[in-house]
Coordinates of C-alpha atoms and ligand atoms in Angstrom, one line a residue:
X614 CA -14.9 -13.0 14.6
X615 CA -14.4 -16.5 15.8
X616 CA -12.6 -19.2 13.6
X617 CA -9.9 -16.6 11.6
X618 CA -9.0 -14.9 15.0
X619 CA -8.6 -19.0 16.2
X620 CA -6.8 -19.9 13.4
X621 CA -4.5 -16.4 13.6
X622 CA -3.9 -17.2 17.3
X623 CA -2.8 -20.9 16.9
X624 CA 0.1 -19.6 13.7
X625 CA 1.2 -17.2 15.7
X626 CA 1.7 -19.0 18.9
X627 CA 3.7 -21.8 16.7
X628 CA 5.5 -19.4 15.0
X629 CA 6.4 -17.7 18.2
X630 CA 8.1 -20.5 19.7
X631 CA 10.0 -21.1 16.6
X632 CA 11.5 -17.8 16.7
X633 CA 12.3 -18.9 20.3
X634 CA 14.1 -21.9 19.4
X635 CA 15.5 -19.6 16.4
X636 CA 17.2 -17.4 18.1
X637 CA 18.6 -19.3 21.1
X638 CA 20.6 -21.3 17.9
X639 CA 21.7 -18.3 15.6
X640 CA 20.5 -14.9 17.8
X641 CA 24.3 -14.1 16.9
X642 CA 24.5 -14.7 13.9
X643 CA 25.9 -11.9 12.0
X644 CA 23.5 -11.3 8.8
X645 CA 25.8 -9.1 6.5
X646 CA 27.8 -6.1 7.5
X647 CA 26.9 -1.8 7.7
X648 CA 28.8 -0.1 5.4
X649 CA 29.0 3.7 6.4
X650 CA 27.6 4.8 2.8
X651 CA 24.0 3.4 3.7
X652 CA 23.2 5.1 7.2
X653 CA 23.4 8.2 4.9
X654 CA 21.4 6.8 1.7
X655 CA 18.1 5.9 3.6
X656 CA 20.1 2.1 5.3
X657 CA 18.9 1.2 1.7
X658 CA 19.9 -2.9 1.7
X659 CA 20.1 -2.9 5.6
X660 CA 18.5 -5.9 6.4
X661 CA 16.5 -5.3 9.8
X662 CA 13.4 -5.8 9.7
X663 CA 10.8 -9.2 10.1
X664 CA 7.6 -8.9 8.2
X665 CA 5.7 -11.9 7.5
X666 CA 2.8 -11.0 4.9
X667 CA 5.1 -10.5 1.8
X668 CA 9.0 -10.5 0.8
X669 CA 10.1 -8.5 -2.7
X670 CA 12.4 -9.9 -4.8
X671 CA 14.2 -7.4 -6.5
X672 CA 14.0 -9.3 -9.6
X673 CA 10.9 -10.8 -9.6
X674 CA 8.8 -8.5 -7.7
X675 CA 6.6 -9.2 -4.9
X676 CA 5.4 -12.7 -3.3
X677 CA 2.7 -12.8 -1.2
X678 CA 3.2 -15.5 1.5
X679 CA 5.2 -17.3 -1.3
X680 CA 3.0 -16.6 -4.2
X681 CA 3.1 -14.4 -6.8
X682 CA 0.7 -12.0 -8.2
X683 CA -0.5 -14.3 -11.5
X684 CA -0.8 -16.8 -8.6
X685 CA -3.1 -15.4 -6.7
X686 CA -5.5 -14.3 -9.8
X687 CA -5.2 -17.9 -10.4
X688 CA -5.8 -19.2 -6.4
X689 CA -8.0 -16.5 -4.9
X690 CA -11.4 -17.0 -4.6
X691 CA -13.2 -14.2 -6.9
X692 CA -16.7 -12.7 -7.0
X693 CA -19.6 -14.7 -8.4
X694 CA -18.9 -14.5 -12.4
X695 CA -15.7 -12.3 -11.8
X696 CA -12.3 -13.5 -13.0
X697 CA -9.9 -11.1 -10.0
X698 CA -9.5 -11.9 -6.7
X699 CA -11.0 -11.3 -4.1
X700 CA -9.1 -9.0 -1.5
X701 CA -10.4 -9.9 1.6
X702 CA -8.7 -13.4 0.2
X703 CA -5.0 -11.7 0.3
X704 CA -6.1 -10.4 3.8
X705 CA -6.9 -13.7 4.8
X706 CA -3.6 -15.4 3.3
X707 CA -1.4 -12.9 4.4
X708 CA -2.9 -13.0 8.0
X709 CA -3.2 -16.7 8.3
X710 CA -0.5 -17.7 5.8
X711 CA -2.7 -20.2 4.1
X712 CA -4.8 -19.7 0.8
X713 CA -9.0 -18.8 1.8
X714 CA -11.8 -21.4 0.8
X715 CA -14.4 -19.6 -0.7
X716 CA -16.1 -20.1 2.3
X717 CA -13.3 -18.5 4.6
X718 CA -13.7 -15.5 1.9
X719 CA -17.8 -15.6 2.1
X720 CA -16.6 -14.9 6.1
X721 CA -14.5 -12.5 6.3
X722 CA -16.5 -10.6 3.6
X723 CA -19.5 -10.5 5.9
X724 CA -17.2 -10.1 9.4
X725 CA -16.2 -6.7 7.4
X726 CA -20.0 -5.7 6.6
X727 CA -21.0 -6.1 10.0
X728 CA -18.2 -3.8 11.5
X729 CA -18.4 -1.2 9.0
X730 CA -20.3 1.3 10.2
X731 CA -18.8 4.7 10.7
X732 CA -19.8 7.5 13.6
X733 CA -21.7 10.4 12.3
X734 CA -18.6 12.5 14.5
X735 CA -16.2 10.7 11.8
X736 CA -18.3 12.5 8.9
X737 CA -18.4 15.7 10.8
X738 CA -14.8 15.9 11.6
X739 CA -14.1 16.0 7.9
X740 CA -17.0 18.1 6.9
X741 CA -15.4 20.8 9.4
X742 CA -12.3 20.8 6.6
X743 CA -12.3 23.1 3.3
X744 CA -13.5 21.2 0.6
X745 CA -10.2 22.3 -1.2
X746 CA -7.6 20.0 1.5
X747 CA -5.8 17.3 -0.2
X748 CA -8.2 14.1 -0.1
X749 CA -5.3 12.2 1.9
X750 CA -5.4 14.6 4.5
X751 CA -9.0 14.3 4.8
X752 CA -8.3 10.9 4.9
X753 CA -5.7 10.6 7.5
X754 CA -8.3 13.6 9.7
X755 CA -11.1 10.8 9.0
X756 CA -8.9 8.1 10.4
X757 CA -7.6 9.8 13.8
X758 CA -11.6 10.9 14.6
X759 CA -12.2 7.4 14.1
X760 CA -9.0 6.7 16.7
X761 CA -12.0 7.3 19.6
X762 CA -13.2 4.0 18.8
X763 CA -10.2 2.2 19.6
X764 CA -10.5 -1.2 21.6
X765 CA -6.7 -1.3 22.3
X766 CA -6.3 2.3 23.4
X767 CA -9.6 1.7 25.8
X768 CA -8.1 -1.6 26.8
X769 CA -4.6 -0.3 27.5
X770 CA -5.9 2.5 29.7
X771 CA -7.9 -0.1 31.9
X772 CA -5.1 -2.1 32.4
X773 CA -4.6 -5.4 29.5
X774 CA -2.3 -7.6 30.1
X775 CA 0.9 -7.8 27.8
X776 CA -0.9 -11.1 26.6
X777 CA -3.9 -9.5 25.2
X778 CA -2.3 -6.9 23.2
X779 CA -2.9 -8.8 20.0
X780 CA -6.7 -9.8 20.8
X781 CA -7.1 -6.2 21.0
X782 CA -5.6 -5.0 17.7
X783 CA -6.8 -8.1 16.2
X784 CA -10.2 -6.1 16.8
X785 CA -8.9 -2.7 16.0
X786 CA -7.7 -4.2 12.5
X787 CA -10.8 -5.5 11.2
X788 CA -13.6 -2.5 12.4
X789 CA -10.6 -0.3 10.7
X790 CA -10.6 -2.3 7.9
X791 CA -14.5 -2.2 7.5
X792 CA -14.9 1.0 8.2
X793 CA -11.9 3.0 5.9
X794 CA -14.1 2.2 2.7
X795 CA -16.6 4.1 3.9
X796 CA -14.2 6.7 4.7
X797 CA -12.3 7.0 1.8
X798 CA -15.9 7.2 -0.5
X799 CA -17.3 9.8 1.4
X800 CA -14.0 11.8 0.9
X801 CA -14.6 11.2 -2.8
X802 CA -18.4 12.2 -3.0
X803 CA -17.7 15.3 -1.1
X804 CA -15.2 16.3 -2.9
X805 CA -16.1 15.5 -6.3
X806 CA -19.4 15.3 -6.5
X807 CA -21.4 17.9 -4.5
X808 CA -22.0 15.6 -1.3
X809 CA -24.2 13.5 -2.9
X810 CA -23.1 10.5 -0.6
X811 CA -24.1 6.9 -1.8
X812 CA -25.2 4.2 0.8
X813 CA -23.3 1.0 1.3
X814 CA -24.9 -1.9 -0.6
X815 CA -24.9 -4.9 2.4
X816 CA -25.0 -7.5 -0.5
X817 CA -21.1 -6.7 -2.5
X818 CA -17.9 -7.8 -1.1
X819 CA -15.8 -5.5 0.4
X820 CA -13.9 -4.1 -3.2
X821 CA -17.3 -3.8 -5.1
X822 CA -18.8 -2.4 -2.6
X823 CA -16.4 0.3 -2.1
X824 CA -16.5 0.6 -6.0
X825 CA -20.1 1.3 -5.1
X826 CA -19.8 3.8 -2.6
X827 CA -17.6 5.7 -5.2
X828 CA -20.3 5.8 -7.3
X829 CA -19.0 3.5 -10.1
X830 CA -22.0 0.9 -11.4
X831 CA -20.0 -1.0 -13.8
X832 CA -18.8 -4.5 -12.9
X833 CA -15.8 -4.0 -14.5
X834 CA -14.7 -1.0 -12.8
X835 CA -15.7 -3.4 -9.4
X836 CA -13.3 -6.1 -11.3
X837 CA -10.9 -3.3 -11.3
X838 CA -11.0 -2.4 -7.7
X839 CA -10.9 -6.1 -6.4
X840 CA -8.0 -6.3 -8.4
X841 CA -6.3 -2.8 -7.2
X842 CA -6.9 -3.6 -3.4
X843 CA -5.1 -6.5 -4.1
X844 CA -1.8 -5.8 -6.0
X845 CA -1.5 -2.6 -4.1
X846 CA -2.0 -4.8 -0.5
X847 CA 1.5 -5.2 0.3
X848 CA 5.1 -4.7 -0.8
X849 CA 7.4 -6.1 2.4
X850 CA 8.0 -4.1 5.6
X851 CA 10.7 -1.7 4.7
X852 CA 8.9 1.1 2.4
X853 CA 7.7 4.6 4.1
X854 CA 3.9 3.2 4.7
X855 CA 4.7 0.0 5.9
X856 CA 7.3 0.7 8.0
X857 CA 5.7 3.9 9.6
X858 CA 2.6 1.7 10.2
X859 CA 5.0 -0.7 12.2
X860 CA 7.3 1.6 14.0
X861 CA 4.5 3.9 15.2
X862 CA 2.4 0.5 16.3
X863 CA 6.1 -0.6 18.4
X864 CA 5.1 2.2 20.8
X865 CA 2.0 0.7 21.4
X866 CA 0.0 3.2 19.3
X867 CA -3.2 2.0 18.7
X868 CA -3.4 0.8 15.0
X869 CA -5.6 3.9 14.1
X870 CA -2.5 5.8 15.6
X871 CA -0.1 3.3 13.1
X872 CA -2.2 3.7 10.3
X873 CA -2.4 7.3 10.2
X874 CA 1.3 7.2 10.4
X875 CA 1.6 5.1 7.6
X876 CA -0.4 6.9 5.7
X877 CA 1.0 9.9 6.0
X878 CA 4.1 8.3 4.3
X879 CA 1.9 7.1 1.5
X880 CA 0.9 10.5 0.9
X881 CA 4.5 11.4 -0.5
X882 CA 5.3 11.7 -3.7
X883 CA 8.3 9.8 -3.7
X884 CA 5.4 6.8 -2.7
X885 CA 2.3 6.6 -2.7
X886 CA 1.6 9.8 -4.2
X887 CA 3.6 9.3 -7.4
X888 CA 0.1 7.4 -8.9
X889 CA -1.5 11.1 -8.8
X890 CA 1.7 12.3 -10.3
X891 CA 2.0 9.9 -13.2
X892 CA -1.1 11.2 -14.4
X893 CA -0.7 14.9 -14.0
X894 CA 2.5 14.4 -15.6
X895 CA 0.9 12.3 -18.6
X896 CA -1.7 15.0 -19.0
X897 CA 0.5 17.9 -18.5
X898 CA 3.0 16.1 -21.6
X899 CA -0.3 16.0 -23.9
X900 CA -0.9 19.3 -23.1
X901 CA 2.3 20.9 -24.2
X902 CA 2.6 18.4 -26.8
X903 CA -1.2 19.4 -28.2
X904 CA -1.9 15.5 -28.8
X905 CA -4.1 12.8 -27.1
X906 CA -1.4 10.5 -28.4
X907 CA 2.0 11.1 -28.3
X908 CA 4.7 9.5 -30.7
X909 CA 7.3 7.8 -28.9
X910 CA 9.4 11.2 -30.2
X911 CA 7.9 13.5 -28.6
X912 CA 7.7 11.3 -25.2
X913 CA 11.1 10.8 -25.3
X914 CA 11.8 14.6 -25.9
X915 CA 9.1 15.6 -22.9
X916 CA 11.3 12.8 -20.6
X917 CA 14.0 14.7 -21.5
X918 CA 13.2 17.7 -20.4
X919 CA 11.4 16.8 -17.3
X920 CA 14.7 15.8 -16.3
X921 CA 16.6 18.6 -17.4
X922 CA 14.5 20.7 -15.0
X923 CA 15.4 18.6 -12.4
X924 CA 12.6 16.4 -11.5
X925 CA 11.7 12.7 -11.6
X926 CA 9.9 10.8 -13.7
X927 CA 6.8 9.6 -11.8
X928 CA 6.0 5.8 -11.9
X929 CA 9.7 5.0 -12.7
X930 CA 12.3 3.4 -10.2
X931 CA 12.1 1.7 -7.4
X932 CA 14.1 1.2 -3.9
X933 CA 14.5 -2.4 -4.2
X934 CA 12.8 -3.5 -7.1
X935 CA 15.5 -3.9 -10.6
X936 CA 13.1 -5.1 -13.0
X937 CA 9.0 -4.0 -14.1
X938 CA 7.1 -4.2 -11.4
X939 CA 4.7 -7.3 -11.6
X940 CA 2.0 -5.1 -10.5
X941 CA 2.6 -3.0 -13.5
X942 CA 2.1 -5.5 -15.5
X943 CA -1.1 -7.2 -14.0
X944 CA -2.7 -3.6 -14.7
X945 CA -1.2 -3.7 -18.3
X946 CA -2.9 -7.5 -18.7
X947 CA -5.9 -5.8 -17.3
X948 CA -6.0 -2.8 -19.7
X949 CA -5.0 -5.3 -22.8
X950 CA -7.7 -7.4 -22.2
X951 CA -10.4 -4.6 -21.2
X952 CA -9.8 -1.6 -23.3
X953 CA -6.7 -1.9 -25.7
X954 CA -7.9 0.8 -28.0
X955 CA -7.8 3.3 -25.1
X956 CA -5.4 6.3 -25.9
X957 CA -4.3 7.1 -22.6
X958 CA -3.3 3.2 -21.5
X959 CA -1.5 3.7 -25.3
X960 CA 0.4 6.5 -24.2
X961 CA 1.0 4.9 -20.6
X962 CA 2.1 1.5 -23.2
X963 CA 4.0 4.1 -25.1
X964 CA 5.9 5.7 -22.2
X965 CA 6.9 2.2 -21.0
X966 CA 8.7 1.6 -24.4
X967 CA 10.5 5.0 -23.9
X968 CA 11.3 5.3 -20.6
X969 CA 13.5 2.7 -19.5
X970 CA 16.2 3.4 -22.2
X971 CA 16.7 7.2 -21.5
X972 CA 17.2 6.5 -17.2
X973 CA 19.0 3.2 -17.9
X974 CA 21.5 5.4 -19.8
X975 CA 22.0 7.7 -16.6
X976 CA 24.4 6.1 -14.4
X977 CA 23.3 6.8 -10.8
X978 CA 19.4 5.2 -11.7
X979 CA 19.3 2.2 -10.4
X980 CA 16.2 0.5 -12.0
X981 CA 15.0 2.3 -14.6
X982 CA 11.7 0.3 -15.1
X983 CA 8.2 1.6 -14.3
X984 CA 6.9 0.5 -10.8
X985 CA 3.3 0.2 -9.5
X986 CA 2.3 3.8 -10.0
X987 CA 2.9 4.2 -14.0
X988 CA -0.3 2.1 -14.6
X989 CA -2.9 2.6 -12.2
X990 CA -4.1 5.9 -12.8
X991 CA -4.7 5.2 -16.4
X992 CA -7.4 2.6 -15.6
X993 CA -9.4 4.5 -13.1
X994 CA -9.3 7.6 -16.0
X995 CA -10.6 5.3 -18.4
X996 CA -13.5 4.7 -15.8
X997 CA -14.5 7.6 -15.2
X998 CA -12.2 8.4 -12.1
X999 CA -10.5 11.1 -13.2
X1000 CA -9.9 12.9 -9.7
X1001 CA -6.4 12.3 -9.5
X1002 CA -5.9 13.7 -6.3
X1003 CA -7.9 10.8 -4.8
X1004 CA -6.1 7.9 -6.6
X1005 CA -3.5 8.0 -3.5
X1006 CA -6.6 7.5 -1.0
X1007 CA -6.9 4.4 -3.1
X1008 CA -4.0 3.3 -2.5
X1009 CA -4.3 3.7 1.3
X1010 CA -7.2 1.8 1.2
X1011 CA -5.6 -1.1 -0.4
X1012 CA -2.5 -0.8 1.6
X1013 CA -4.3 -1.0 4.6
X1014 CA -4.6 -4.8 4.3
X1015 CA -0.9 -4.9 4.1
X1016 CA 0.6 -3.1 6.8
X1017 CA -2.5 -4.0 9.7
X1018 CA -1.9 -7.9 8.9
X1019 CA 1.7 -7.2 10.0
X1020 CA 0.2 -4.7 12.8
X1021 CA -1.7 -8.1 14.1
X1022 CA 1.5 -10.5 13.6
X1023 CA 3.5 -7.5 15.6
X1024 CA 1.4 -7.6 18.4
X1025 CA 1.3 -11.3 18.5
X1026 CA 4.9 -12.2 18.0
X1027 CA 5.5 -9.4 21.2
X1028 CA 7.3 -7.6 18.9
X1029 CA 9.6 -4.6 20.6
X1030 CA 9.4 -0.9 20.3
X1031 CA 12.0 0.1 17.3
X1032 CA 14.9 1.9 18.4
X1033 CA 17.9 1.6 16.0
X1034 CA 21.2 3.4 16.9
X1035 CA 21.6 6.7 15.1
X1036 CA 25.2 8.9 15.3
X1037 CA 26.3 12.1 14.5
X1038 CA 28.8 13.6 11.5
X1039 CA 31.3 14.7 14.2
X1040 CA 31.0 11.4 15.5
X1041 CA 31.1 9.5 12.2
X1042 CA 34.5 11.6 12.0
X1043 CA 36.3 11.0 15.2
X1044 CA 35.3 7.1 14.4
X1045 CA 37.1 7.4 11.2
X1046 CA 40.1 9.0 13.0
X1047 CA 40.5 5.7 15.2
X1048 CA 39.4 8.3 18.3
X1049 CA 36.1 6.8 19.0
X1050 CA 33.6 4.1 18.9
X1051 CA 30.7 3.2 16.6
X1052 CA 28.4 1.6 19.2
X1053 CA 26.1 -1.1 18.5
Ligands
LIG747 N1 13.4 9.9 -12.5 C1 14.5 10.7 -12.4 N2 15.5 10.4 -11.5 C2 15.4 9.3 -10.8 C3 14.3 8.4 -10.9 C4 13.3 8.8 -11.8 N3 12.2 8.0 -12.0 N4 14.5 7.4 -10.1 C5 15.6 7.6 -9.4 N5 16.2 8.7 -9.8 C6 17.4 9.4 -9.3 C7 17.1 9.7 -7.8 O1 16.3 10.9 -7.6 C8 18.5 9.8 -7.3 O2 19.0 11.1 -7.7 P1 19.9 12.0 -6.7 O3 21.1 11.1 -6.3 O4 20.3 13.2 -7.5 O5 19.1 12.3 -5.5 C9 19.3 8.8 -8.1 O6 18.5 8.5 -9.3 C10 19.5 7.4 -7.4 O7 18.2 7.0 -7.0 P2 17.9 5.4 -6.9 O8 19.0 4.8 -6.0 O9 17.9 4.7 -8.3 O10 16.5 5.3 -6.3 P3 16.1 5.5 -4.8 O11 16.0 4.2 -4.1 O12 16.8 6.6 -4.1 O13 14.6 6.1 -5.0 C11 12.4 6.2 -5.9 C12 13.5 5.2 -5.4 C13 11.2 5.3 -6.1 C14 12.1 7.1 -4.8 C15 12.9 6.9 -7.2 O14 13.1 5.9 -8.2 C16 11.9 7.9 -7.7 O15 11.9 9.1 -7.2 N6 11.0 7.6 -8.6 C17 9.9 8.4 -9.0 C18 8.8 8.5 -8.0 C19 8.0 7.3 -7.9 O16 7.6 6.7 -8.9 N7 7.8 6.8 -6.7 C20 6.9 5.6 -6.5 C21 7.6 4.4 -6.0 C22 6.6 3.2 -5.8 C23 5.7 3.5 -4.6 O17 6.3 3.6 -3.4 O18 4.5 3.7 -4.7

C-alpha cells in the first residue's frame, strides 16, 4: 500500500490534534438549537454529524473536498485518450484531501488490481440464491461471505490495540474496494446473461474494467462508468447509505459489516433504489401512453396521476438539496454531447421541463427539482444496460468509495460509537406539561 496509507496516516494525525485543540476552545459551543418538529421528521437539518470526504450545499449541490463536480472533470486525472475522471482519483482526494498526480492515480489503480481477487466461497454463496432475488440482495449476501476475509475482525479477535484500528480498516477498505467490482459483475452475468462470467482484464483501470466485467466493449460506455463511480461517490454523511455505513462501523463492525449496512439503505426506494424506479416509471408512462416519445402533455397528465394515486415521483426531491442536482446535470452534459438524438434521454430532458412546475405548485414539496436518479438509468439503457434492477448495484459500487473513505477517517480520528438520545410520545408530553425533563 505504502505511500497513500503514509500520506493518509500523517492528515489524519494533524487533523486529529486540531480537533483536539478545537474542542478544548469551542467543545461548548452551542451549534443551533432542536426544535421538537424534527426528532419526528427524520432530525432533517440537525446538524450532528463530522464527515470529511464531501459537504452538500443545498443550493449548489455537492463539493468534493472543496470542489465541485465540473471541477473534478476538469482536475482528475482521466484514462489515456478519455475526457472523465478517473474514480480511483476522487478516492484518492477524498481520502487524502489533496488532488492525485497521474502517478498517484497509476497507484492506486494497480494497488486495487492486485487485491481484487475474490474467493470461489464468495461465488458460491450467491450461486446458492434463486436467480430471481433482487440483485442488491445478492449483492449485500456477496459482501457479508466476503466479511470472512476481514483483517480488522481477525485483528480485533487477537487482540489490536485501539491504535491500530485504522491500519486495519485502512486494509479492509481497499481489498473491499477491489474486490466489489467483481462482485457486483458476476451478479450481473448471472443474472442477465446465462452465467456466462467475463474475466477481469489486468490492463483497465478500476471503472473500465468493471465496464468490462459487465460485458460492455465500448469505450464510451467505460467513459460512462468512470464518470458514474464518480458523481455517485459521495453526497455528505447524513443520507441512509452513508450514515448506516458509519454508525454500523462506530460499533467496531468490520467495514464489510458497515458496508453491508449501508447498502442495505441504498437499496430503498426512497434512495438508492429510486434510479431503478425512474426507469420503470419512464417505461411504464410510454406504455400507457402507446409512444416512445411523449409530449410534454401527456407527461404532465401521467405526473398527475402518479400522484393522484398516491405515489412519488422517482428522481424528483431531495432531503437537503433545493436546486437540480449537479450530478443530474453532468449526466445531461454527458447525454448532450454523446447521444442527443436518443428518445429516452428526450423524454428524461422532457420530464425535467415538466416536472418541477407541477410539485413546485404543491406546497409541502420541498425541492421540486430532479436529483441524481432522474438521469442515470437513461444512459446505461442507451448502452445496452437495460436490467434495471441492477442499476442500484451500480450505485453501491460507486458509493462505496464514499462512505469507506469516511469509514478509514472514522477509525483514524477515534471516532465514538453513535448513540444519540431518543424519547418517548408520553414523554415528549409530560415535557410539554413542564412535568419532566428533555435530557441531553
Ligand atoms: N413526488 C411526490 N411527492 C414528493 C416528492 C416526489 N418526488 N418528493 C417529496 N414528496 C412529498 C413527500 O413524500 C412528503 O409527503 P408526506 O408529507 O405526505 O409524506 C412531502 O412531499 C415532503 O417531503 P420533502 O420534505 O420535500 O422531502 P423529504 O426530505 O421528506 O424526502 C425524498 C426526500 C428524496 C425521499 C423525496 O423527495 C422523495 O420521495 N423523492 C422521490 C424518490 C427519490 O427520487 N429518491 C432518491 C433521492 C436521491 C437518492 O438518495 O438517491
Amino acid at each position: 500500500m505504502g505511500f497513500v496509507k503514509d500520506r493518509f496516516k500523517a492528515k489524519a494525525d494533524k487533523l486529529a490534534a486540531e480537533i483536539k485543540d478545537i474542542l478544548k476552545e469551542n467543545g461548548d459551543k452551542p451549534i443551533g438549537q432542536v426544535k421538537l418538529s424534527q426528532i419526528y421528521t427524520g432530525m432533517r437539518g440537525i446538524t450532528g454529524l463530522v464527515t470529511e470526504t464531501s459537504l452538500l450545499d443545498p443550493q449548489e449541490g455537492i463539493r468534493f473536498r472543496g470542489y465541485s463536480i465540473p471541477q473534478l472533470q476538469e482536475s482528475l486525472p482521466k484514462a489515456n485518450g478519455g475526457s472523465e475522471p478517473l474514480p480511483e482519483g476522487l478516492f484518492y482526494l477524498m481520502l487524502v484531501g489533496e488532488l492525485p498526480t497521474e502517478e498517484d492515480v497509476q497507484h492506486m489503480t494497480s494497488v486495487w488490481q492486485r487485491r481484487s481477487h475474490v474467493p470461489n466461497y464468495v461465488f458460491d454463496t450467491i450461486e446458492a440464491l434463486p436467480v430471481s432475488t433482487h440483485p442488491m440482495t445478492q449483492f449485500v449476501v456477496g459482501i457479508m461471505a466476503l466479511q470472512n476475509e476481514s483483517t480488522f475482525a481477525q485483528r480485533y479477535a487477537e487482540g489490536m490495540s485501539k491504535k491500530d484500528y485504522w491500519d486495519a480498516t485502512f486494509d479492509d477498505v481497499m481489498d473491499l474496494i477491489a474486490r466489489l467490482p467483481r462482485i457486483a459483475a458476476y451478479i450481473y452475468r448471472r443474472k442477465y446473461k446465462g452465467g456466462n462470467h467475463i474475466q477481469p482484464n489486468g490492463l483497465l483501470d478500476w471503472a473500465g474494467n468493471f465496464a468490462h466485467m459487465l460485458g460492455y466493449k465500448d469505450e464510451e460506455f467505460r467513459e460512462l462508468m468512470r464518470l458514474y463511480m464518480t458523481i455517485h461517490a459521495d453526497h455528505e454523511g447524513g443520507n441512509v447509505s452513508a450514515h448506516a455505513t458509519h454508525l454500523v462501523g462506530s460499533a467496531l463492525s468490520d467495514p464489510y459489516l458497515s458496508l453491508a449496512a449501508g447498502m442495505n439503505g441504498l437499496a430503498g426506494p426512497l434512495h438508492g433504489l429510486a434510479n431503478q424506479e425512474v426507469i420503470k416509471w419512464i417505461l411504464e408512462m410510454e406504455n400507457e401512453i402507446g409512444s416512445d416519445l411523449p409530449t410534454k402533455e401527456q407527461i404532465a397528465d401521467y405526473v398527475r396521476k402518479t400522484l393522484s394515486e398516491g405515489k412519488v415521483i422517482p428522481g424528483y426531491g431531495h432531503a437537503v438539496l433545493r436546486k437540480t442536482d449537479p450530478r443530474f446535470e453532468a449526466q445531461m452534459r454527458f447525454g448532450k454531447k454523446h447521444m442527443p438524438d436518443d428518445k429516452l434521454l428526450q423524454t428524461v430532458w422532457n420530464i425535467y421541463d415538466t416536472v418541477p412546475e407541477i410539485l413546485g405548485s404543491i406546497a409541502k414539496i420541498k425541492n421540486p427539482w430532479p436529483n441524481v436518479d432522474a438521469h442515470s438509468g437513461a444512459l446505461l439503457l442507451h448502452y445496452g444496460l437495460k436490467e434495471y434492477e441492477f442499476y442500484t448495484v451500480l450505485f453501491g459500487v460507486a458509493r462505496s468509495l464514499g462512505v469507506l473513505a469516511t469509514l478509514c477517517w472514522d477509525r483514524a480520528l477515534g471516532m465514538p460509537i453513535e448513540r444519540p438520545k431518543s424519547v418517548t410520545t408520553e414523554h415528549v408530553k409530560l415535557w410539554l406539561q413542564g412535568k419532566d425533563e428533555i435530557w441531553g
